[in-house]
Coordinates of C-alpha atoms and ligand atoms in Angstrom, one line a residue:
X1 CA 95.7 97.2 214.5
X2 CA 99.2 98.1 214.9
X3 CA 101.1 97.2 211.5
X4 CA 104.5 94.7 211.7
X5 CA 106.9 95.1 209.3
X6 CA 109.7 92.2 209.2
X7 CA 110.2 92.7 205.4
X8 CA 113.6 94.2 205.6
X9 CA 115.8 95.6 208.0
X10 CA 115.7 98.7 205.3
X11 CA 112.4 100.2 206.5
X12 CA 114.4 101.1 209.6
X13 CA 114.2 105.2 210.1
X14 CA 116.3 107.1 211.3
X15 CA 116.7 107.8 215.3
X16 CA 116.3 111.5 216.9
X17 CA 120.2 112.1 217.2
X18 CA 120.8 111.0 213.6
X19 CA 117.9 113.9 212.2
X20 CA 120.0 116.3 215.1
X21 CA 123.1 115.5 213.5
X22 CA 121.6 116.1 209.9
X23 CA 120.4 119.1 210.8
X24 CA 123.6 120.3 212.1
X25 CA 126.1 118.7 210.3
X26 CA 129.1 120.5 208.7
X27 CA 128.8 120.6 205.3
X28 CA 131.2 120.8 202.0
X29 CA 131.7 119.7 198.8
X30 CA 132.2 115.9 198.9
X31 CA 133.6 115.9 194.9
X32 CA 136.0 118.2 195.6
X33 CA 136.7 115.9 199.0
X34 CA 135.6 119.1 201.1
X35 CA 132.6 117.3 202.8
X36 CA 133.9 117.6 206.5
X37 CA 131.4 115.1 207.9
X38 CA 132.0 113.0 205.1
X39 CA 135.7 112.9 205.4
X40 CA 135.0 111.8 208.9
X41 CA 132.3 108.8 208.4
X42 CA 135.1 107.6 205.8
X43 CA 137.9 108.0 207.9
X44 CA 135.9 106.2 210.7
X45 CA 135.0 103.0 208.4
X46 CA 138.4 102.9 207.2
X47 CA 139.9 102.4 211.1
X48 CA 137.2 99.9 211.7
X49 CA 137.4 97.9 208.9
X50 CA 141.3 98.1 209.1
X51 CA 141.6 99.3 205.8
X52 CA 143.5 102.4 204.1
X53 CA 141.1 104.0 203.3
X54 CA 137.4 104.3 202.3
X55 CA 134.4 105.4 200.0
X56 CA 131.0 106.5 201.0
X57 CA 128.3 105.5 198.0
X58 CA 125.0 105.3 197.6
X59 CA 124.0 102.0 198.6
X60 CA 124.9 98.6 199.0
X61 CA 124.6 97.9 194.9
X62 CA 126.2 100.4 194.1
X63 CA 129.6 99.5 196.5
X64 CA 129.4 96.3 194.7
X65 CA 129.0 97.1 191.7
X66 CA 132.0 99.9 191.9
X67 CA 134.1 96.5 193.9
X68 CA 133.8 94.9 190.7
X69 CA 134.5 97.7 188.6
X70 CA 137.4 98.5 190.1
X71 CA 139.2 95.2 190.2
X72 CA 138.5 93.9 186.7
X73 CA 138.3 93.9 183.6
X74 CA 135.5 93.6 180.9
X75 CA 136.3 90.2 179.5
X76 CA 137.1 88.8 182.9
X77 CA 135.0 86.1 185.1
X78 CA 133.9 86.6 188.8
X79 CA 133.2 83.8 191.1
X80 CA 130.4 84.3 193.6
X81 CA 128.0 81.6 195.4
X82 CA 124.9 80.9 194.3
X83 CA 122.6 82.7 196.6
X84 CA 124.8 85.8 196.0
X85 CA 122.8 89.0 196.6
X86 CA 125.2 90.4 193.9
X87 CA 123.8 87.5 191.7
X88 CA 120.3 87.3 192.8
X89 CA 119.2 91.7 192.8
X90 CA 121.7 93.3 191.4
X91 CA 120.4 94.1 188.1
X92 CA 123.2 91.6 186.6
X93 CA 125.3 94.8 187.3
X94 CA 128.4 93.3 187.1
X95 CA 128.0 92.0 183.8
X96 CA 125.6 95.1 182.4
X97 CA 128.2 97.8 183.4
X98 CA 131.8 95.9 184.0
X99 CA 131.5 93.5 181.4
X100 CA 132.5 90.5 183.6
X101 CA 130.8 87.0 183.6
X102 CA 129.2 85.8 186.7
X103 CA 130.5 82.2 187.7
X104 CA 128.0 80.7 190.6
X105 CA 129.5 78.2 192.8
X106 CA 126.7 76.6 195.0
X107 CA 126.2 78.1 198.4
X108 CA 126.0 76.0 201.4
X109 CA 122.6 76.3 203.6
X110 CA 125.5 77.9 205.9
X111 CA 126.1 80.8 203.2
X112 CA 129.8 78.9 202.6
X113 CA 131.2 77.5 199.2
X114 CA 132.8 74.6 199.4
X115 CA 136.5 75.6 198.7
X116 CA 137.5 72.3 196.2
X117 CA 134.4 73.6 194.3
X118 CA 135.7 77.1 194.4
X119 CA 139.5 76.2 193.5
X120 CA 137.8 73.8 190.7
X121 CA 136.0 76.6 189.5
X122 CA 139.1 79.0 189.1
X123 CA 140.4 79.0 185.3
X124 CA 143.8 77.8 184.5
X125 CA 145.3 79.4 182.3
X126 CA 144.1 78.5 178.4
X127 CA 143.9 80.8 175.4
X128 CA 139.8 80.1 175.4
X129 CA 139.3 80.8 178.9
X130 CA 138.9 84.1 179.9
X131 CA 141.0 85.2 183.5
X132 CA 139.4 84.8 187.1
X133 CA 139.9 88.0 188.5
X134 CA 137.7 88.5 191.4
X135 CA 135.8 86.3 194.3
X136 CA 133.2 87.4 196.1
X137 CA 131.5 86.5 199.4
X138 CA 128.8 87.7 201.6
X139 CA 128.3 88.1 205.3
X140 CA 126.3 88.1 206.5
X141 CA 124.7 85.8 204.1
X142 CA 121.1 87.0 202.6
X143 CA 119.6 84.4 201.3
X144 CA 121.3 81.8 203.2
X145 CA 118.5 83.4 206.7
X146 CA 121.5 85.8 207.7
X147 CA 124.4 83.0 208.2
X148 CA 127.6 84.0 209.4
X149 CA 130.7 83.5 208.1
X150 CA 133.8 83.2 210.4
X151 CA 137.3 85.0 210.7
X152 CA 138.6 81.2 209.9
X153 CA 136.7 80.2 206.8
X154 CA 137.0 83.7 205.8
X155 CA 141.1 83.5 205.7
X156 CA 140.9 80.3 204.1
X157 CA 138.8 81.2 201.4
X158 CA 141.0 84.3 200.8
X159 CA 144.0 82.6 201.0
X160 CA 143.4 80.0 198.0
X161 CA 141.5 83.1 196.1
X162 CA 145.3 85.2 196.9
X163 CA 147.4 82.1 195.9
X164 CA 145.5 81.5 192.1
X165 CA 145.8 85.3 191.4
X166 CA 142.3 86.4 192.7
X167 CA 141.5 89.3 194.5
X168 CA 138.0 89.0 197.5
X169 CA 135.3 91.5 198.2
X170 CA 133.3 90.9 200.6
X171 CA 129.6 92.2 200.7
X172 CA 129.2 92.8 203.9
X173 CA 126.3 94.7 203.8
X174 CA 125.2 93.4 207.2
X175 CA 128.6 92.4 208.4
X176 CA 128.4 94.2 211.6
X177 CA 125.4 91.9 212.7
X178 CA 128.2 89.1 212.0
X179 CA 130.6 90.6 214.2
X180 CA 128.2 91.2 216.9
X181 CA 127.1 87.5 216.2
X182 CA 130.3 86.1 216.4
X183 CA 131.5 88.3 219.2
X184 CA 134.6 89.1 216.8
X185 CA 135.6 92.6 215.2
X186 CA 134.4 94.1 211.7
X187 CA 138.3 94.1 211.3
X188 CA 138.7 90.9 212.0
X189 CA 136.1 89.8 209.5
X190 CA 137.4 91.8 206.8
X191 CA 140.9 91.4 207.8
X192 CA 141.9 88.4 204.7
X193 CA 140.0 90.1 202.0
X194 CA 140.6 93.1 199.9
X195 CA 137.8 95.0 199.4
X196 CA 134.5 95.3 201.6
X197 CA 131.5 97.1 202.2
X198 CA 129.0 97.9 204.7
X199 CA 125.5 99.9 204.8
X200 CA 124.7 102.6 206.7
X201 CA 120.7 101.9 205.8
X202 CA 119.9 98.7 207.4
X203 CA 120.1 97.3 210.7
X204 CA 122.4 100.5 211.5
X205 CA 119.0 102.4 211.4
X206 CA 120.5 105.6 208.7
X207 CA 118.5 106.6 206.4
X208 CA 121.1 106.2 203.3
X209 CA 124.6 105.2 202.2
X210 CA 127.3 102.4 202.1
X211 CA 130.8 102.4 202.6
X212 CA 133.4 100.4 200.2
X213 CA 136.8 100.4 201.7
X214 CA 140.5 98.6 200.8
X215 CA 143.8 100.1 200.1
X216 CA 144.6 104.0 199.2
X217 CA 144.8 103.2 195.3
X218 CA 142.1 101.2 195.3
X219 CA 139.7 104.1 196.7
X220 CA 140.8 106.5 194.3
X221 CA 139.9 104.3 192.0
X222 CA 136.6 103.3 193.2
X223 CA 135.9 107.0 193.4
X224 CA 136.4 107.5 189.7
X225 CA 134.2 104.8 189.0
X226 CA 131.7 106.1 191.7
X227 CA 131.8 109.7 189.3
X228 CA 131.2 107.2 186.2
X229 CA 127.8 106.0 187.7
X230 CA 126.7 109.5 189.2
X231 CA 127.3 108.4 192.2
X232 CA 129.7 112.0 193.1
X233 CA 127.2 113.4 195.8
X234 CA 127.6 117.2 197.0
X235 CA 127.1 118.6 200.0
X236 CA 126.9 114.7 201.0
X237 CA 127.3 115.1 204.7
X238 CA 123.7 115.2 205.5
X239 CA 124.1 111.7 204.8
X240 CA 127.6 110.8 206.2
X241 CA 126.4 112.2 210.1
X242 CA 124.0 109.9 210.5
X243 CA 126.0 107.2 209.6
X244 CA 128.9 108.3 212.3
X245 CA 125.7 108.3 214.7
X246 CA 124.9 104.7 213.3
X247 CA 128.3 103.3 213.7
X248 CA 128.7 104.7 217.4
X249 CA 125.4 104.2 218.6
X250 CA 123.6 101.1 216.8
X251 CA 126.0 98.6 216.5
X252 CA 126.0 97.2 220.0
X253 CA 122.0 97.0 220.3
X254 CA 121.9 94.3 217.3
X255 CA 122.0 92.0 219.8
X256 CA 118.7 92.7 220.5
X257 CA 117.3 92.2 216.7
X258 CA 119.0 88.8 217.0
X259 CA 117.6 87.8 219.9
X260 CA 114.1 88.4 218.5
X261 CA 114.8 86.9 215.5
X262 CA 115.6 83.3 217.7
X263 CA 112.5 84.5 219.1
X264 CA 110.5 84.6 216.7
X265 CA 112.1 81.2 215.1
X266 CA 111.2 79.9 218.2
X267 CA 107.6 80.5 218.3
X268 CA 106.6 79.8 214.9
X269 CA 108.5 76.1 215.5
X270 CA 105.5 75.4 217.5
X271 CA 103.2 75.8 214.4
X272 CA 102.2 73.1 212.9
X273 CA 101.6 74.3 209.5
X274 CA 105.3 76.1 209.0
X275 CA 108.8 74.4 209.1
X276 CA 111.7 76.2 210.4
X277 CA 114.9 75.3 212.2
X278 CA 115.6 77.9 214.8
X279 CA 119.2 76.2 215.2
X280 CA 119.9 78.1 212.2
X281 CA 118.9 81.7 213.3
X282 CA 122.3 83.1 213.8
X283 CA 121.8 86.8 213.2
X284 CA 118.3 89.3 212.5
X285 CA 117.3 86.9 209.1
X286 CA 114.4 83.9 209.8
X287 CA 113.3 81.7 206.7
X288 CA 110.6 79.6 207.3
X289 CA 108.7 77.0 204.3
X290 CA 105.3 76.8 204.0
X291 CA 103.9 73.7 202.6
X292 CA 103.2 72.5 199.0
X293 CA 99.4 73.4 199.7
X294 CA 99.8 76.9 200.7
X295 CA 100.6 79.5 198.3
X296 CA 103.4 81.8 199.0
X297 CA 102.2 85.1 197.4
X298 CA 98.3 84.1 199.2
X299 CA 100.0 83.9 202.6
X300 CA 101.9 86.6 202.3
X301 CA 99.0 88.8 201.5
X302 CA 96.6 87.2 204.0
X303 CA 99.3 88.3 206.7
X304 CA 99.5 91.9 205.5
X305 CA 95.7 91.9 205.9
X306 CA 96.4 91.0 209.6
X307 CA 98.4 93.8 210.0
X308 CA 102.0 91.5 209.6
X309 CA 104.8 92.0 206.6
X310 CA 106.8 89.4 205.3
X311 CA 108.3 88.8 202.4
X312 CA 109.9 86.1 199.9
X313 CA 113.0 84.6 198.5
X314 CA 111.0 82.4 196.3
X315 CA 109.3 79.4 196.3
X316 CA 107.8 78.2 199.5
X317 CA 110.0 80.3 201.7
X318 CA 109.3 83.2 203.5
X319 CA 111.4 85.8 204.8
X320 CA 111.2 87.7 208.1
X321 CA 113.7 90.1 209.1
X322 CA 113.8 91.9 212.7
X323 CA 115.3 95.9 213.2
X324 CA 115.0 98.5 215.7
X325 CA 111.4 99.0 215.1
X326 CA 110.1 96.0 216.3
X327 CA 110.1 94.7 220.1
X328 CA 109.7 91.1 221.7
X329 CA 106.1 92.4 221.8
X330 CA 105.8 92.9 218.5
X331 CA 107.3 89.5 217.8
X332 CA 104.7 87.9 219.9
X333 CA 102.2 89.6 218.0
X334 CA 103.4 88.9 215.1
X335 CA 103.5 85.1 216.1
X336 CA 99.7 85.2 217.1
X337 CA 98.9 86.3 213.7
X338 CA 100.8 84.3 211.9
X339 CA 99.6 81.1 213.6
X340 CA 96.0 82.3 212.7
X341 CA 97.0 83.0 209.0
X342 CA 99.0 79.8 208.8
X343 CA 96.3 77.4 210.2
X344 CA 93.5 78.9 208.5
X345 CA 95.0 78.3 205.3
X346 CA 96.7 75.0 206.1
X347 CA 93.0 73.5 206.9
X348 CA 91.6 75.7 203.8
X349 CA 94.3 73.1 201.8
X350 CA 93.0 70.0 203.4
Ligands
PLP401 C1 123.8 91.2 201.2 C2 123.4 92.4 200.6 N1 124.2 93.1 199.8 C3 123.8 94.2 199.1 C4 122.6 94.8 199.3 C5 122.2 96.0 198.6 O1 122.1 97.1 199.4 P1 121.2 98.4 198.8 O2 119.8 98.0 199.0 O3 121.7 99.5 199.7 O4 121.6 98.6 197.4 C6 121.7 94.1 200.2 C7 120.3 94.7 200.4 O5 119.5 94.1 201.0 C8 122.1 92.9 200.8 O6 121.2 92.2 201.6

């Protein structure tokens, strides 16, 4: 029995040209900024995120937690929503390592905060308060089944954060999958805010690697910080060229993940025993609750016995998440064996 893995858009490996390029990449020392194919994946993120200038780190935690470093200071408060990834499974890194306290304001099922509640939120000024320095927001949204957030609520959340004094990172860890969504740029996306990142090591299929990127100063000093956490890779352009192959090459075919993922939502609608609203699928993220009677951990280990991965966010919600190395076969498959699982257990319940 052939094995499906929707746990994570991570498990993607990466393609034929990206172990070519590896193999053959041009190599320095990235420290001493000599990396040549590491000057050119940042150089490359920079143009299409429209920024100055970027960073290449070692994952997705660590651009965040070097965002946060880098645009506050200990003592200070952060706003992020909720269902935050930098919240949720980030080690409390903001807090551990930059000293900040982490303000939640509730996320929408849409991966949105409402912007009174955000405004509210923001301190005034008050000798016990400490000073709101930094907002963050996610797109596409993790936890919130890979919701988009527009150009338009994007501005307007950056614009209120800009006019009370704050500065916005997005973690767009998966923003390209919003863009291809939306049928807008990366740019465009991370046009309002100050600071983003992306990774290299999801849907984008490399095997490592995340670029942070903003203004000029704010780079140099992200790259300080990045030396602080051990984060100063040499000859790092064994990483870097198969990320320019990711960003030329694996961008457009996202498309294809999302359209499995509404596949997929599709399909296990028809099952009796699991509730899901394929109306929400927007990008390669499908949530779907079991009920009350059916334990989550149970289910998801039945499954993996049938040869299908999912995981959870918690509670009675599962999480499956399509990549390049599953098909619309696969997904039926996958369907089939989750309709076994799920009715199996649901009558077990009875
Ligand atoms: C929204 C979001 N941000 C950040 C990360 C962290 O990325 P990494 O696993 O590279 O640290 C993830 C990982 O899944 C994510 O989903």
């Amino acid at each position: 029995m052939e094995t499906i893995d929707l746990r994570s858009d991570t498990i993607t490996l990466p393609t034929q040209d990206m172990r070519r390029a590896i193999y053959e990449a041009e190599l320095g020392d990235d420290v001493y900024q000599e990396d040549p194919t590491v000057n050119r994946l940042q150089e490359e993120s920079a143009r299409i995120m429209g920024k100055e200038a970027s960073l290449l780190t070692d994952s997705g935690t660590m651009s965040n937690v070097i965002a946060v470093l880098a645009q506050t200071r200990p003592g200070d408060e952060i706003i992020v929503g909720s269902e935050a990834h930098m919240l949720w499974y980030e080690v409390g890194s903001a807090s551990a390592l930059g000293g900040v306290v982490i303000r939640a304001v509730p996320n929408e099922e849409d991966g949105r905060m409402d912007l009174d509640t955000v405004e509210q939120t923001i301190r005034t000024e008050n000798i016990h308060f400490p000073h709101t320095t930094l907002l963050g927001l996610e797109n596409t949204h993790n936890r919130c089944g890979g919701a988009v957030l527009t150009p338009e609520y994007t501005s307007a959340t950056a614009e209120l954060a800009h006019r009370r004094g704050l500065r916005v990172h997005l973690d767009g860890a998966r923003i390209f999958n919003a863009a291809v969504a939306l049928g807008v740029s990366a740019r465009e996306l991370a046009a309002p805010v100050d600071s983003v990142c992306f990774c290299l090591s999801k849907s984008l299929s490399a095997p490592v690697g995340s670029l942070l990127c903003g203004t000029r100063d704010f780079v140099a000093s992200a790259r300080k910080w990045r030396k602080m956490l051990g984060g100063g890779m040499r000859q790092a352009g064994i990483i870097a060229a198969a990320g320019i192959i990711a960003l030329e090459d694996m961008v457009e075919r996202l498309a294809e993940d999302h359209a499995n993922a509404r596949r997929l939502a599709q399909g296990l609608a028809r099952i009796p025993a699991i509730t899901v609203h394929p109306d929400r699928v927007q990008t390669n993220i499908v949530m779907l609750e079991l009920p009350a009677g059916i334990s989550t951990s149970d289910f998801i280990q039945r499954l993996g016995r049938q040869g299908v991965k999912v995981g959870s966010p918690g509670g009675q919600r599962v999480r499956a998440v399509t990549h390049r190395m599953v098909e619309a076969g696969d997904i039926d498959e996958a369907l089939k064996r989750i309709e076994l699982v799920a009715t199996e257990m649901q009558s077990e319940a009875r």
